[in-house]
CSV table of C-alpha atoms in Angstrom, one decimal:
chain,number,residue,atom,x,y,z
Z,1281,MET,CA,-1.7,22.1,14.4
Z,1282,SER,CA,-2.0,23.4,17.9
Z,1283,ASN,CA,1.2,24.0,19.9
Z,1284,ASN,CA,0.6,20.9,22.0
Z,1285,THR,CA,0.0,18.7,19.0
Z,1286,LYS,CA,2.9,20.2,17.2
Z,1287,GLU,CA,5.2,19.6,20.2
Z,1288,VAL,CA,4.2,16.0,20.5
Z,1289,THR,CA,4.5,15.5,16.8
Z,1290,ILE,CA,8.1,16.9,16.7
Z,1291,LYS,CA,9.1,14.8,19.7
Z,1292,GLY,CA,7.5,11.8,18.0
Z,1293,LEU,CA,9.2,12.4,14.7
Z,1294,PHE,CA,12.6,12.9,16.4
Z,1295,TRP,CA,12.4,9.6,18.4
Z,1296,ASN,CA,10.9,7.7,15.4
Z,1297,ALA,CA,13.8,9.0,13.3
Z,1298,VAL,CA,16.3,7.8,15.9
Z,1299,ASP,CA,14.5,4.5,16.0
Z,1300,ARG,CA,14.3,3.9,12.2
Z,1301,PHE,CA,17.7,5.3,11.3
Z,1302,GLY,CA,19.4,3.4,14.2
Z,1303,ASN,CA,17.6,0.2,13.1
Z,1304,GLN,CA,18.5,0.8,9.5
Z,1305,PHE,CA,22.2,1.5,10.3
Z,1306,ILE,CA,22.4,-1.9,12.0
Z,1307,VAL,CA,20.3,-3.7,9.4
Z,1308,THR,CA,22.6,-2.3,6.7
Z,1309,ILE,CA,25.7,-3.5,8.4
Z,1310,VAL,CA,24.2,-7.0,8.9
Z,1311,GLY,CA,22.8,-7.0,5.4
Z,1312,VAL,CA,26.2,-6.1,3.8
Z,1313,VAL,CA,28.1,-8.7,5.9
Z,1314,THR,CA,25.6,-11.5,5.2
Z,1315,ALA,CA,25.4,-10.7,1.5
Z,1316,ARG,CA,29.1,-11.1,1.2
Z,1317,ILE,CA,29.1,-14.5,3.0
Z,1318,ILE,CA,25.8,-16.1,2.1
Z,1319,ALA,CA,24.9,-17.4,-1.3
Z,1320,PRO,CA,22.0,-15.9,-3.4
Z,1321,GLU,CA,20.2,-19.3,-3.3
Z,1322,ASP,CA,19.9,-19.1,0.5
Z,1323,PHE,CA,18.3,-15.7,0.3
Z,1324,GLY,CA,16.0,-17.2,-2.3
Z,1325,ILE,CA,14.9,-19.8,0.3
Z,1326,LEU,CA,14.1,-17.0,2.8
Z,1327,GLY,CA,12.1,-15.2,0.1
Z,1328,VAL,CA,10.0,-18.3,-0.5
Z,1329,LEU,CA,9.0,-18.5,3.2
Z,1330,MET,CA,8.3,-14.8,3.6
Z,1331,ILE,CA,4.8,-14.9,2.2
Z,1332,PHE,CA,3.7,-17.4,4.9
Z,1333,SER,CA,5.4,-15.5,7.7
Z,1334,THR,CA,3.9,-12.2,6.6
Z,1335,VAL,CA,0.3,-13.5,6.3
Z,1336,ALA,CA,0.6,-15.2,9.7
Z,1337,THR,CA,1.8,-12.1,11.5
Z,1338,SER,CA,-1.0,-10.1,10.0
Z,1339,PHE,CA,-3.5,-12.6,11.4
Z,1340,VAL,CA,-2.0,-12.5,14.8
Z,1341,ASP,CA,-2.2,-8.8,15.1
Z,1342,SER,CA,-5.7,-8.8,13.6
Z,1343,GLY,CA,-5.7,-5.0,13.5
Z,1344,LEU,CA,-6.5,-4.9,17.2
Z,1345,ALA,CA,-3.3,-3.0,17.9
Z,1346,THR,CA,-4.3,-0.2,15.6
Z,1347,SER,CA,-7.8,-0.2,16.9
Z,1348,LEU,CA,-6.5,0.3,20.5
Z,1349,VAL,CA,-4.1,3.1,19.5
Z,1350,ARG,CA,-6.9,5.1,17.8
Z,1351,SER,CA,-9.4,4.6,20.6
Z,1352,LYS,CA,-9.8,7.5,23.0
Z,1353,GLU,CA,-11.0,5.5,26.0
Z,1354,LEU,CA,-9.6,2.1,27.0
Z,1355,ASN,CA,-9.6,0.0,30.1
Z,1356,LYS,CA,-7.7,-3.0,31.4
Z,1357,ILE,CA,-10.2,-5.4,30.0
Z,1358,ASP,CA,-9.6,-4.1,26.4
Z,1359,TYR,CA,-5.8,-4.8,26.8
Z,1360,SER,CA,-6.2,-8.2,28.4
Z,1361,THR,CA,-8.8,-9.3,25.8
Z,1362,MET,CA,-6.3,-8.3,23.0
Z,1363,PHE,CA,-3.5,-10.2,24.8
Z,1364,VAL,CA,-5.5,-13.4,25.1
Z,1365,PHE,CA,-6.9,-13.2,21.6
Z,1366,ASN,CA,-3.5,-12.6,19.9
Z,1367,LEU,CA,-1.9,-15.3,22.0
Z,1368,LEU,CA,-4.5,-18.0,21.1
Z,1369,THR,CA,-4.4,-16.9,17.4
Z,1370,SER,CA,-0.6,-17.2,17.2
Z,1371,PHE,CA,-0.7,-20.8,18.5
Z,1372,VAL,CA,-3.4,-21.8,16.2
Z,1373,ILE,CA,-1.7,-20.3,13.1
Z,1374,TYR,CA,1.7,-21.8,14.1
Z,1375,PHE,CA,0.3,-25.3,14.4
Z,1376,ILE,CA,-1.6,-25.0,11.0
Z,1377,LEU,CA,1.7,-23.9,9.3
Z,1378,PHE,CA,3.6,-26.6,11.2
Z,1379,PHE,CA,1.5,-29.4,9.7
Z,1380,CYS,CA,1.4,-27.6,6.3
Z,1381,SER,CA,5.2,-27.3,6.0
Z,1382,PRO,CA,5.7,-30.6,4.1
Z,1383,MET,CA,3.3,-29.4,1.5
Z,1384,ILE,CA,5.2,-26.1,1.2
Z,1385,GLU,CA,8.4,-28.1,0.6
Z,1386,ARG,CA,6.8,-30.3,-2.1
Z,1387,LEU,CA,5.3,-27.2,-3.8
Z,1388,ASN,CA,8.7,-25.4,-4.0
Z,1389,LYS,CA,10.8,-28.6,-4.5
Z,1390,ILE,CA,13.4,-27.4,-2.0
Z,1391,ASP,CA,15.0,-30.1,0.2
Z,1392,GLY,CA,14.7,-29.4,3.9
Z,1393,LEU,CA,12.3,-26.5,3.5
Z,1394,SER,CA,9.7,-28.0,5.8
Z,1395,PHE,CA,12.2,-28.0,8.8
Z,1396,TYR,CA,13.4,-24.5,7.9
Z,1397,ALA,CA,9.8,-23.3,7.9
Z,1398,ARG,CA,8.9,-24.8,11.3
Z,1399,VAL,CA,11.8,-23.1,12.9
Z,1400,MET,CA,11.3,-19.7,11.3
Z,1401,PHE,CA,7.6,-19.6,12.1
Z,1402,LEU,CA,8.3,-19.7,15.8
Z,1403,GLN,CA,8.6,-16.0,15.4
Z,1404,ILE,CA,4.8,-15.8,15.1
Z,1405,ILE,CA,4.2,-17.0,18.7
Z,1406,VAL,CA,7.1,-15.0,20.2
Z,1407,HIS,CA,5.8,-11.8,18.5
Z,1408,SER,CA,2.3,-12.1,20.0
Z,1409,PHE,CA,3.5,-11.8,23.6
Z,1410,GLY,CA,4.7,-8.2,23.1
Z,1411,ILE,CA,1.9,-6.5,21.1
Z,1412,VAL,CA,-0.1,-5.2,24.1
Z,1413,GLN,CA,3.0,-3.8,25.7
Z,1414,TYR,CA,3.9,-2.0,22.5
Z,1415,VAL,CA,0.4,-0.4,22.2
Z,1416,GLN,CA,0.5,0.9,25.8
Z,1417,ILE,CA,4.0,2.5,25.2
Z,1418,LEU,CA,2.8,4.0,22.0
Z,1419,LYS,CA,-0.4,5.5,23.5
Z,1420,SER,CA,1.6,7.1,26.2
Z,1421,PHE,CA,3.8,8.8,23.6
Z,1422,GLN,CA,7.0,7.2,25.0
Z,1423,PHE,CA,8.7,7.1,21.7
Z,1424,ASN,CA,12.1,7.1,23.3
Z,1425,ILE,CA,11.4,3.7,24.9
Z,1426,THR,CA,10.3,2.2,21.6
Z,1427,ALA,CA,13.4,3.5,20.0
Z,1428,ARG,CA,15.6,2.0,22.7
Z,1429,ILE,CA,13.8,-1.4,22.5
Z,1430,ASN,CA,13.9,-1.7,18.7
Z,1431,ILE,CA,17.6,-0.7,18.4
Z,1432,LEU,CA,18.7,-3.0,21.1
Z,1433,SER,CA,16.7,-5.9,19.7
Z,1434,ILE,CA,18.0,-5.5,16.1
Z,1435,PHE,CA,21.6,-5.0,17.4
Z,1436,LEU,CA,21.5,-8.3,19.5
Z,1437,SER,CA,19.7,-10.3,16.8
Z,1438,GLY,CA,22.0,-8.9,14.1
Z,1439,THR,CA,25.1,-9.7,16.0
Z,1440,ILE,CA,24.0,-13.3,16.4
Z,1441,THR,CA,23.1,-13.5,12.7
Z,1442,ILE,CA,26.6,-12.4,11.7
Z,1443,LEU,CA,28.2,-14.9,14.1
Z,1444,ILE,CA,26.1,-17.7,12.7
Z,1445,SER,CA,26.9,-16.8,9.1
Z,1446,VAL,CA,30.6,-16.4,9.8
Z,1447,PHE,CA,30.7,-20.0,11.2
Z,1448,GLY,CA,29.2,-21.2,7.9
Z,1449,TYR,CA,25.6,-21.8,8.8
Z,1450,GLY,CA,24.3,-19.3,6.1
Z,1451,ILE,CA,20.7,-20.3,5.8
Z,1452,TRP,CA,20.2,-20.6,9.5
Z,1453,ALA,CA,21.5,-17.1,10.0
Z,1454,LEU,CA,18.8,-15.8,7.8
Z,1455,LEU,CA,16.0,-18.0,9.3
Z,1456,LEU,CA,16.8,-17.4,13.0
Z,1457,GLN,CA,17.3,-13.6,12.7
Z,1458,PRO,CA,13.6,-12.8,12.8
Z,1459,VAL,CA,13.1,-15.3,15.7
Z,1460,PHE,CA,15.8,-13.7,17.8
Z,1461,TYR,CA,14.6,-10.2,17.0
Z,1462,SER,CA,11.1,-11.0,18.1
Z,1463,PHE,CA,12.4,-12.7,21.3
Z,1464,PHE,CA,14.6,-9.8,22.4
Z,1465,ARG,CA,12.0,-7.2,21.5
Z,1466,THR,CA,9.3,-9.0,23.5
Z,1467,VAL,CA,11.6,-9.4,26.5
Z,1468,PHE,CA,12.5,-5.6,26.4
Z,1469,LEU,CA,8.8,-4.7,26.0
Z,1470,TRP,CA,8.0,-6.6,29.2
Z,1471,ILE,CA,10.9,-5.1,31.0
Z,1472,TRP,CA,10.1,-1.4,30.2
Z,1473,GLY,CA,6.3,-1.7,29.7
Z,1474,LYS,CA,4.0,-1.0,32.6
Z,1475,TRP,CA,1.1,-3.4,31.9
Z,1476,ASP,CA,0.5,-6.2,34.4
Z,1477,ILE,CA,-0.4,-9.4,32.8
Z,1478,SER,CA,-4.1,-10.4,32.9
Z,1479,LEU,CA,-6.0,-13.2,31.3
Z,1480,VAL,CA,-9.4,-11.6,31.4
Z,1481,PHE,CA,-11.3,-12.1,28.2
Z,1482,SER,CA,-14.4,-10.0,27.2
Z,1483,ILE,CA,-16.5,-10.9,24.1
Z,1484,LYS,CA,-18.0,-7.4,24.3
Z,1485,SER,CA,-14.6,-5.8,24.1
Z,1486,LEU,CA,-13.5,-8.0,21.3
Z,1487,ARG,CA,-16.6,-7.3,19.2
Z,1488,LYS,CA,-16.1,-3.5,19.8
Z,1489,HIS,CA,-12.6,-3.5,18.4
Z,1490,LEU,CA,-13.2,-6.1,15.7
Z,1491,LYS,CA,-15.7,-3.8,14.0
Z,1492,PHE,CA,-12.7,-1.6,13.0
Z,1493,SER,CA,-9.9,-4.1,13.1
Z,1494,ILE,CA,-11.2,-7.0,11.0
Z,1495,LEU,CA,-11.2,-5.0,7.7
Z,1496,PHE,CA,-7.9,-3.4,8.7
Z,1497,MET,CA,-6.4,-6.8,9.3
Z,1498,PHE,CA,-7.4,-8.0,5.8
Z,1499,SER,CA,-6.2,-4.8,4.1
Z,1500,ASN,CA,-3.0,-4.8,6.0
Z,1501,MET,CA,-2.5,-8.5,5.2
Z,1502,ILE,CA,-3.1,-7.9,1.5
Z,1503,ASN,CA,-0.7,-5.0,1.6
Z,1504,LYS,CA,2.0,-7.0,3.2
Z,1505,ILE,CA,1.7,-10.2,1.1
Z,1506,LEU,CA,2.3,-8.5,-2.3
Z,1507,SER,CA,6.1,-8.5,-2.0
Z,1508,PRO,CA,6.2,-12.1,-0.7
Z,1509,LEU,CA,3.8,-13.1,-3.5
Z,1510,TYR,CA,6.4,-12.1,-6.0
Z,1511,TYR,CA,9.0,-14.2,-4.1
Z,1512,SER,CA,6.6,-17.1,-4.4
Z,1513,ILE,CA,6.1,-16.6,-8.2
Z,1514,LEU,CA,9.8,-16.3,-8.8
Z,1515,GLY,CA,10.7,-19.2,-6.6
Z,1516,THR,CA,8.4,-21.6,-8.5
Z,1517,ASN,CA,9.2,-20.3,-12.0
Z,1518,TYR,CA,12.9,-19.1,-11.9
Z,1519,PRO,CA,16.2,-20.3,-10.5
Z,1520,LEU,CA,16.7,-19.7,-6.7
Z,1521,SER,CA,19.6,-17.4,-7.6
Z,1522,THR,CA,17.1,-15.1,-9.5
Z,1523,THR,CA,14.8,-15.1,-6.5
Z,1524,GLY,CA,17.9,-14.2,-4.3
Z,1525,PHE,CA,18.7,-11.3,-6.6
Z,1526,TYR,CA,15.2,-10.1,-6.4
Z,1527,TYR,CA,15.2,-10.5,-2.6
Z,1528,GLN,CA,18.2,-8.3,-2.2
Z,1529,ALA,CA,16.8,-5.7,-4.6
Z,1530,ASN,CA,13.5,-5.6,-2.9
Z,1531,LYS,CA,15.1,-5.5,0.6
Z,1532,TRP,CA,17.2,-2.5,-0.2
Z,1533,GLY,CA,14.8,-0.9,-2.7
Z,1534,GLU,CA,12.0,-0.7,-0.1
Z,1535,THR,CA,14.4,0.6,2.6
Z,1536,PRO,CA,14.4,4.3,1.9
Z,1537,ASN,CA,10.6,4.4,1.4
Z,1538,LEU,CA,9.7,2.3,4.4
Z,1539,LEU,CA,12.2,4.0,6.6
Z,1540,ILE,CA,10.9,7.5,5.9
Z,1541,SER,CA,7.2,6.7,5.8
Z,1542,SER,CA,7.4,4.6,9.0
Z,1543,ILE,CA,8.9,7.6,10.8
Z,1544,ILE,CA,6.1,9.8,9.6
Z,1545,GLN,CA,3.3,7.2,10.1
Z,1546,GLY,CA,4.7,6.0,13.4
Z,1547,THR,CA,3.9,9.5,14.8
Z,1548,THR,CA,0.8,10.3,12.7
Z,1549,LEU,CA,-1.6,7.8,14.2
Z,1550,SER,CA,-1.2,8.8,17.8
Z,1551,THR,CA,-0.9,12.6,17.2
Z,1552,LEU,CA,-3.7,13.1,14.7
Z,1553,ALA,CA,-6.2,10.8,16.4
Z,1554,PRO,CA,-7.2,13.5,19.0
Z,1555,ILE,CA,-8.2,16.0,16.2
Z,1556,GLN,CA,-9.9,13.6,13.9
Z,1557,ASP,CA,-13.3,15.2,14.5
Z,1558,ASP,CA,-12.1,18.8,13.7
Z,1559,PHE,CA,-12.4,18.8,9.8
Z,1560,ASP,CA,-10.2,21.9,9.1
Z,1561,ARG,CA,-7.5,21.1,11.6
Z,1562,PHE,CA,-7.3,17.5,10.5
Z,1563,LEU,CA,-7.1,18.4,6.8
Z,1564,ASN,CA,-4.4,21.0,7.4
Z,1565,ALA,CA,-2.4,18.5,9.5
Z,1566,CYS,CA,-2.7,15.9,6.8
Z,1567,ARG,CA,-1.5,18.3,4.2
Z,1568,LYS,CA,1.5,19.3,6.3
Z,1569,THR,CA,2.3,15.7,7.0
Z,1570,MET,CA,2.1,14.8,3.3
Z,1571,ALA,CA,4.3,17.7,2.3
Z,1572,THR,CA,6.9,16.7,5.0
Z,1573,LEU,CA,6.9,13.1,3.8
Z,1574,ALA,CA,7.4,14.3,0.2
Z,1575,PHE,CA,10.2,16.7,1.1
Z,1576,VAL,CA,12.2,13.8,2.6
Z,1577,LEU,CA,11.0,10.8,0.6
Z,1578,PHE,CA,11.6,12.1,-2.9
Z,1579,PRO,CA,15.2,13.1,-2.6
Z,1580,VAL,CA,16.3,10.1,-0.5
Z,1581,SER,CA,14.5,7.5,-2.8
Z,1582,ILE,CA,15.7,9.2,-6.1
Z,1583,CYS,CA,19.2,9.6,-4.7
Z,1584,PHE,CA,19.3,5.9,-4.0
Z,1585,ILE,CA,18.3,5.2,-7.6
Z,1586,VAL,CA,21.1,7.4,-8.8
Z,1587,ILE,CA,23.8,5.7,-6.7
Z,1588,ALA,CA,22.6,2.1,-7.1
Z,1589,GLN,CA,25.3,0.9,-9.5
Z,1590,PRO,CA,28.3,2.0,-7.5
Z,1591,GLY,CA,26.6,1.3,-4.2
Z,1592,PHE,CA,25.8,-2.4,-5.0
Z,1593,ALA,CA,29.3,-3.0,-6.5
Z,1594,LEU,CA,31.0,-1.3,-3.5
Z,1595,PHE,CA,29.1,-2.7,-0.6
Z,1596,LEU,CA,27.6,-6.0,-1.8
Z,1597,THR,CA,30.3,-6.9,-4.3
Z,1598,GLU,CA,29.9,-7.6,-8.1
Z,1599,THR,CA,28.1,-10.8,-7.3
Z,1600,TRP,CA,24.9,-8.8,-6.7
Z,1601,THR,CA,25.1,-6.4,-9.7
Z,1602,PRO,CA,22.1,-8.2,-11.5
Z,1603,SER,CA,20.0,-6.8,-8.6
Z,1604,VAL,CA,20.7,-3.1,-9.6
Z,1605,ILE,CA,18.0,-2.6,-12.2
Z,1606,TYR,CA,15.5,-4.5,-10.1
Z,1607,PHE,CA,16.4,-2.2,-7.2
Z,1608,GLN,CA,15.9,1.0,-9.2
Z,1609,ILE,CA,12.4,0.0,-10.4
Z,1610,ILE,CA,11.4,-1.2,-6.9
Z,1611,CYS,CA,12.7,2.0,-5.3
Z,1612,PHE,CA,10.8,4.2,-7.7
Z,1613,ALA,CA,7.6,2.1,-7.2
Z,1614,GLY,CA,8.1,2.4,-3.4
Z,1615,ILE,CA,7.5,6.2,-3.6
Z,1616,PHE,CA,3.9,5.5,-4.6
Z,1617,ILE,CA,3.6,2.9,-1.8
Z,1618,SER,CA,4.6,5.5,0.8
Z,1619,LEU,CA,2.2,8.1,-0.6
Z,1620,SER,CA,-0.6,5.6,-0.7
Z,1621,ASP,CA,0.1,4.2,2.8
Z,1622,LEU,CA,0.0,7.7,4.3
Z,1623,ASN,CA,-3.4,8.3,2.8
Z,1624,VAL,CA,-4.5,5.0,4.2
Z,1625,SER,CA,-3.3,6.0,7.6
Z,1626,PHE,CA,-5.4,9.2,7.4
Z,1627,LEU,CA,-8.4,7.1,6.5
Z,1628,ASN,CA,-7.8,4.7,9.4
Z,1629,ILE,CA,-7.6,7.6,11.8
Z,1630,LYS,CA,-11.0,8.6,10.6
Z,1631,GLY,CA,-12.2,5.1,11.2
Z,1632,LYS,CA,-12.8,4.3,7.5
Z,1633,SER,CA,-11.0,1.0,7.3
Z,1634,THR,CA,-13.5,-0.1,4.7
Z,1635,TYR,CA,-11.8,2.2,2.2
Z,1636,ALA,CA,-8.4,0.8,3.1
Z,1637,PHE,CA,-9.7,-2.7,2.5
Z,1638,ASN,CA,-11.2,-1.8,-0.8
Z,1639,LEU,CA,-7.9,-0.3,-1.9
Z,1640,GLU,CA,-5.8,-3.3,-0.9
Z,1641,PHE,CA,-8.3,-5.7,-2.5
Z,1642,THR,CA,-8.1,-3.7,-5.7
Z,1643,LYS,CA,-4.3,-3.7,-5.5
Z,1644,LEU,CA,-4.2,-7.4,-5.0
Z,1645,ALA,CA,-6.6,-8.0,-7.9
Z,1646,LEU,CA,-4.6,-5.7,-10.3
Z,1647,ALA,CA,-1.3,-7.4,-9.2
Z,1648,ILE,CA,-2.7,-10.9,-9.9
Z,1649,ILE,CA,-4.1,-9.9,-13.3
Z,1650,ILE,CA,-0.8,-8.3,-14.4
Z,1651,LEU,CA,1.2,-11.2,-13.0
Z,1652,ALA,CA,-1.0,-13.6,-15.0
Z,1653,PHE,CA,0.4,-11.9,-18.2
Z,1654,THR,CA,4.0,-11.2,-17.0
Z,1655,TYR,CA,5.0,-14.1,-14.7
Z,1656,ASN,CA,6.8,-16.0,-17.5
Z,1657,LYS,CA,8.0,-12.9,-19.4
Z,1658,GLY,CA,11.0,-12.1,-17.3
Z,1659,VAL,CA,11.7,-10.3,-14.0
Z,1660,LEU,CA,11.8,-6.9,-15.6
Z,1661,ASN,CA,8.3,-7.2,-17.0
Z,1662,ILE,CA,7.0,-8.4,-13.7
Z,1663,LEU,CA,8.5,-5.3,-12.0
Z,1664,TYR,CA,7.2,-2.9,-14.6
Z,1665,GLY,CA,3.8,-4.4,-13.9
Z,1666,GLN,CA,4.3,-3.9,-10.2
Z,1667,LEU,CA,5.1,-0.2,-10.8
Z,1668,CYS,CA,1.9,0.3,-12.8
Z,1669,VAL,CA,-0.1,-1.2,-9.9
Z,1670,ARG,CA,1.5,1.1,-7.4
Z,1671,ILE,CA,0.8,4.2,-9.5
Z,1672,VAL,CA,-2.9,3.3,-10.2
Z,1673,CYS,CA,-3.5,2.5,-6.5
Z,1674,TYR,CA,-2.2,5.9,-5.4
Z,1675,ILE,CA,-4.5,7.6,-7.8
Z,1676,ILE,CA,-7.4,5.6,-6.5
Z,1677,VAL,CA,-6.7,6.3,-2.8
Z,1678,THR,CA,-6.7,10.0,-3.4
Z,1679,PHE,CA,-10.4,9.7,-4.5
Z,1680,PHE,CA,-11.2,8.1,-1.1
Z,1681,SER,CA,-9.3,10.8,0.7
Z,1682,GLU,CA,-11.2,13.5,-1.1
Z,1683,LYS,CA,-14.5,11.9,-0.2
Z,1684,ILE,CA,-13.7,11.5,3.6
Z,1685,TYR,CA,-11.7,14.5,4.5
Z,1686,GLY,CA,-11.4,16.7,1.3
Z,1687,TYR,CA,-7.8,15.9,0.4
Z,1688,ASN,CA,-8.0,15.4,-3.4
Z,1689,PHE,CA,-5.4,14.5,-6.0
Z,1690,PHE,CA,-4.8,18.0,-7.1
Z,1691,LYS,CA,-4.2,19.3,-3.5
Z,1692,GLN,CA,-1.8,16.4,-3.0
Z,1693,MET,CA,0.1,17.3,-6.2
Z,1694,LYS,CA,0.3,20.9,-5.0
Z,1695,ASP,CA,1.9,19.7,-1.7
Z,1696,ILE,CA,4.4,17.2,-3.2
Z,1697,LEU,CA,5.2,18.3,-6.7
Z,1698,SER,CA,7.9,20.9,-5.8
Z,1699,SER,CA,9.9,18.2,-3.9
Z,1700,PHE,CA,9.6,15.8,-6.8
Z,1701,CYS,CA,10.8,18.3,-9.4
Z,1702,ALA,CA,13.7,19.4,-7.2
Z,1703,SER,CA,14.7,15.8,-6.8
Z,1704,LEU,CA,14.4,15.1,-10.5
Z,1705,VAL,CA,16.7,18.0,-11.4
Z,1706,CYS,CA,19.3,16.9,-8.9
Z,1707,ALA,CA,19.1,13.3,-10.2
Z,1708,LEU,CA,19.9,14.5,-13.8
Z,1709,LEU,CA,22.9,16.4,-12.5
Z,1710,ALA,CA,24.1,13.5,-10.4
Z,1711,PHE,CA,24.0,11.1,-13.3
Z,1712,ILE,CA,26.4,13.2,-15.3
Z,1713,PRO,CA,29.6,11.8,-13.7
Z,1714,ALA,CA,28.4,8.2,-14.2
Z,1715,TYR,CA,27.9,8.6,-17.9
Z,1716,ALA,CA,30.9,11.0,-18.6
Z,1717,ASP,CA,34.1,9.5,-19.7
Z,1718,PHE,CA,35.8,9.6,-16.3
Z,1719,ASN,CA,38.0,6.8,-15.0
Z,1720,ILE,CA,36.9,6.9,-11.4
Z,1721,THR,CA,36.4,4.1,-8.8
Z,1722,ASN,CA,32.9,3.1,-7.5
Z,1723,SER,CA,33.7,4.7,-4.1
Z,1724,ASN,CA,34.6,8.0,-5.6
Z,1725,LEU,CA,31.7,8.0,-8.0
Z,1726,LEU,CA,29.3,7.3,-5.1
Z,1727,VAL,CA,30.7,10.2,-3.1
Z,1728,ILE,CA,30.6,12.6,-6.0
Z,1729,GLN,CA,27.0,11.7,-6.9
Z,1730,VAL,CA,25.8,12.1,-3.3
Z,1731,ILE,CA,27.5,15.5,-3.0
Z,1732,ILE,CA,26.0,16.8,-6.2
Z,1733,PHE,CA,22.5,15.6,-5.3
Z,1734,VAL,CA,22.4,16.8,-1.7
Z,1735,SER,CA,24.0,20.2,-2.4
Z,1736,GLY,CA,21.7,20.7,-5.4
Z,1737,TYR,CA,18.6,19.8,-3.4
Z,1738,CYS,CA,19.5,22.2,-0.6
Z,1739,LEU,CA,20.2,25.1,-2.9
Z,1740,ILE,CA,17.0,24.6,-4.9
Z,1741,ASN,CA,14.9,24.6,-1.8
Z,1742,HIS,CA,16.7,27.5,-0.3
Z,1743,PHE,CA,16.3,29.8,-3.3
Z,1744,SER,CA,12.7,28.6,-4.0
Z,1745,ARG,CA,11.8,29.2,-0.4
Z,1746,ASN,CA,10.2,25.8,0.1
Z,1747,THR,CA,7.9,26.0,3.1
Z,1748,ILE,CA,9.2,22.8,4.8
Z,1749,TRP,CA,12.8,23.9,4.2
Z,1750,THR,CA,12.1,27.3,5.7
Z,1751,GLU,CA,10.5,25.9,8.8
Z,1752,LEU,CA,13.3,23.3,9.2
Z,1753,MET,CA,15.9,26.1,9.0
Z,1754,ALA,CA,14.0,28.1,11.6
Z,1755,ILE,CA,13.9,25.2,14.0
Z,1756,VAL,CA,17.6,24.6,13.5
Z,1757,LYS,CA,18.3,28.3,14.1
Z,1758,THR,CA,16.2,28.4,17.2
Z,1759,ARG,CA,17.9,25.3,18.7
Z,1760,PHE,CA,21.3,26.7,17.9
Z,1761,ASN,CA,20.5,30.0,19.6
Z,1762,LYS,CA,19.2,28.2,22.6
Z,1763,ASN,CA,22.3,26.1,22.9
Z,1764,ARG,CA,24.6,29.1,22.4
Z,1765,ASN,CA,22.7,31.2,25.0
Z,1766,GLY,CA,22.9,28.2,27.4
Z,1767,ILE,CA,26.7,28.1,27.0
Z,1768,ASP,CA,27.0,31.8,27.4
C-alpha cells in the first residue's frame, strides 16, 4: 500500500472499530437486559418476521449505494436519482408487505402477527431517507461521523427498547427497536450530512449504476436471507421457544464475525477502490487485508466458542442454555462467512458483481437442498448442514478470486493458517479448566478461560514473529514514543 492509502486505511480501521465496538457494547447490554425480561417465544416472533424485513431492505438499497461508493466520478444527479429511486422503492415494498401481512399471519399461525409486521416494516421507509447521506459521508472518508451517528442511534433506540420491555411490553420492545434505530440514524445523517435534497431523476444515471448494482442487489439479498430463512423453517416446524433459542444463538453467534469483518470491509471498499486497476498493488493490499482479518477473526470467534457455556449462564441466565451448542456451531460457521464476504468485497471493487451473484445463488441452492433433507431432523442437523454450506462456498469463492486478481486458495491459506493454528492451540488450553474437576463458578471460569486464551495467543504470535503482530507492536511503540516525547 502507498503511504496515503495506508494512512487512510488505518484511520478508517480505527473509526470503524470505534463504531462497531461501541455499537456492540450497547447492543450487548440491550440484548442481555431484554433476554432476561422477554420470553423466548417473543424472540421467535421477531425471528419469523426477519426474513421479510431483510429482503425488503435489500430491495430498497438495490445495490446503488455500493455502486456510488466504488464510482470514481459522481455528480448531483447521481445522488438525487438514487434518493428518488430508493424512496419510491421503499413505499412500493412497504405497501406490498402491508397487504400481504394477513397471509404471513395465516402461514405461521401466530395471532396478531399481521399487526406486528405492519409496524415493524415501517423501518423500510424510514431507512430509505438516509442512504444517500450515508454514501456521501463514506466517500469523503468521514468515518468519525458515521461512528458518532451509529453509536448515538443505537444508544437512543436501545434505551427506548429497555424501557418498553421493563414496562411489560416485551414483543413491542423487539419490534420497535429497528424502527427507532432507523429513525434516529436517518435524522442524524441529515443533520451531519452535507447533501442538499434534490428530486431530480435521471434514467441515464439509473441505468449506469444498475449495470453493477442489480446483480449486487440480488447477491446481497440472497446472502442476507439465509439466516432469516432458517427462522422461517424453524417457526413453521418447531415450537416458538425453539425458534427463540435459535434466534439468540444466531444473534450472538454471528456477532464476533460480523463485528470484525464489518470493521475491515467498512474501510476496504473506499480505500482499495482507487487502486483497483493496479494489479500488483491491489493483490498485495488484498493479501494484507485478509491476513489482518484472520489475525483478529480467528482468536475472537474461537474464544467465544470456548466461553459459550459460562457466558450464556452468567449473562443470559440458565433459561438460554439450550442455545449454547447452536451458538458454537453458528460461531464457527461464521468464520467462513467472513472469509467469503471479504473475497466478495474484493470482487465487487473490481466490478465483478456477476461472480458475487453466482456465489450467493450457489449458496442459496445448496442451503435449500440440504434443508430439504434436514429440516425435520432436528436443529443440530440443520446447523451442521449450514456449516457445510459455508465451507463449500468459501472454497468456491477462492476460485473466483484467483481468476480475477490472482488470489487463489493456497495463497489465502498461507495468509490465514498461522492465525488459525495459534487460535486452535489456545482453545485447547482454555478448555482444560472447563473439563477439569474444579468447583468454580461460571464467572471465575469465564475469566480464567479468557486469560489463558488471550495470553497464549499473544505469546505464540510474539515468539513466532507473526507479521501482523510485529507491525501492530511497531505502531503501538511509535504512538507511545510520540506521546512520551510530547509530554516531555
